Amino acid sequence: MDVYGLIGNPVEHSLSPPMHEAGYDHLGIDAKYVTFEPPRGAAVEAVESAATLGVAGLNVTIPFKQAVLDAVDPDPLAAQIGAVNTIDFATDPPTGYNTDASGVVRALEHHGVTCEGVAVVVGAGGAGRAAAFALATEGMTVHVANRTAEKATTLAAAVDETAGSAAGHPLSAVPSLLDDADLLVNATSVGMDEDRSPVSADALHADLAVLDAVYSPIETRLLRDAAAAGATTIDGAWMLLYQGVEAFERWTGRDAPVAEMNAALRSRL
Ligand code: ATR
């Protein structure tokens, strides 16, 4: 039996175990997915211990995504982003990937949204960083806007230097940036368990695709406003799903059963 898992602190509410196990069940793969909660500061020891124990693959969540870089060989995108959320122990040293980034692109593709034109990413934390690098790597012009504007400027400079075209802005620039945009990504926590949106409704329009990283609630205020404006809407569960799908495929070498994994995830949201 292969063991896969997640390290994070906390991890008890993770939806990854049922999502991955639905995939193993459907394909008849003899595997388990378990959660581990190492102490903060023990990222490298956790990865080394997993390797020693023969764990086949690990997902990594807060607060360990940066620190595990010291225990893996990151692929080019994960190295640029400076964060790893998926570790494959088939190599020595283990390989680190950032499937949060590829998950953004695959969530868009699933909805027929091609990564062309102009993207506005609101938020410059971990999710914003993955989205900005992913979309610039795909060739989009990326505008990063953040409440703390310096963080947007710093992130955009890093993206612009290594991945593609990007610029940083304060949040107040978002309405005018959206005039010419094809895609809006909310990578802030605004809207999580609250009926608030990071973007005013009248800035949204029918030529936009809107991806919200927030998945609780599944239909956020932003997505309701976007639907009312005629925009294409993509909820945060698609990002969660596709980061998992991409990890599943890297570990098993098989096409993930996306519909079954999606059903397992959504039945628990
Ligand atoms: P994650 O890893 O999920 O991206 P994070 O690193 O804590 O989480 O980042 C949270 C993001 O939400 C940041 O961009 C944060 O803005 P600041 O950098 O200014 O803190 C943004 N955010 C959180 N609360 C916000 C609010 N009330 N209004 C606007 N942005 C907010």
GROMACS .gro file of C-alpha atoms and ligand atoms in nm, residues 62 65 122-129 145-149 151 171 186-190 192 194 196 198, ligand 1:
model
   57
   62ILE     CA    1   0.053   2.658   0.587
   65LYS     CA    2   0.528   2.577   0.211
  122VAL     CA    3  -0.614   4.093  -0.595
  123GLY     CA    4  -0.401   3.979  -0.303
  124ALA     CA    5  -0.026   3.930  -0.262
  125GLY     CA    6  -0.008   3.649  -0.003
  126GLY     CA    7   0.063   3.283  -0.083
  127ALA     CA    8  -0.239   3.238  -0.310
  128GLY     CA    9  -0.176   3.564  -0.495
  129ARG     CA   10   0.187   3.473  -0.544
  145ALA     CA   11  -0.326   4.479  -0.643
  146ASN     CA   12  -0.306   4.455  -0.266
  147ARG     CA   13  -0.427   4.637   0.046
  148THR     CA   14  -0.061   4.672   0.144
  149ALA     CA   15   0.055   4.815  -0.188
  151LYS     CA   16   0.363   4.380  -0.118
  171LEU     CA   17  -0.642   4.822  -0.420
  186ASN     CA   18  -0.950   3.712  -0.577
  187ALA     CA   19  -0.655   3.583  -0.377
  188THR     CA   20  -0.744   3.769  -0.057
  189SER     CA   21  -0.938   3.623   0.232
  190VAL     CA   22  -1.212   3.883   0.184
  192MET     CA   23  -1.439   3.402   0.358
  194GLU     CA   24  -1.859   3.681   0.539
  196ARG     CA   25  -1.817   4.100   0.156
  198PRO     CA   26  -1.289   4.287  -0.236
  270ATR     P1   27  -0.294   3.329   0.153
  270ATR     O1   28  -0.173   3.244   0.175
  270ATR     O2   29  -0.423   3.253   0.158
  270ATR     O3   30  -0.283   3.415   0.031
  270ATR     P2   31  -0.210   3.541   0.330
  270ATR     O4   32  -0.070   3.517   0.290
  270ATR     O5   33  -0.242   3.563   0.474
  270ATR     O6   34  -0.303   3.423   0.283
  270ATR     O7   35  -0.265   3.666   0.243
  270ATR     C1   36  -0.390   3.720   0.267
  270ATR     C2   37  -0.418   3.824   0.158
  270ATR     O8   38  -0.549   3.879   0.181
  270ATR     C3   39  -0.322   3.941   0.158
  270ATR     O9   40  -0.307   3.987   0.026
  270ATR     C4   41  -0.397   4.044   0.245
  270ATR    O10   42  -0.361   4.178   0.222
  270ATR     P3   43  -0.237   4.244   0.306
  270ATR    O11   44  -0.112   4.194   0.238
  270ATR    O12   45  -0.256   4.390   0.292
  270ATR    O13   46  -0.250   4.195   0.447
  270ATR     C5   47  -0.537   4.021   0.197
  270ATR     N1   48  -0.639   4.067   0.290
  270ATR     C6   49  -0.673   4.012   0.409
  270ATR     N2   50  -0.774   4.082   0.466
  270ATR     C7   51  -0.803   4.184   0.381
  270ATR     C8   52  -0.898   4.292   0.383
  270ATR     N3   53  -0.985   4.307   0.484
  270ATR     N4   54  -0.900   4.376   0.276
  270ATR     C9   55  -0.816   4.362   0.172
  270ATR     N5   56  -0.723   4.261   0.165
  270ATR    C10   57  -0.716   4.176   0.268
   0.00000   0.00000   0.00000
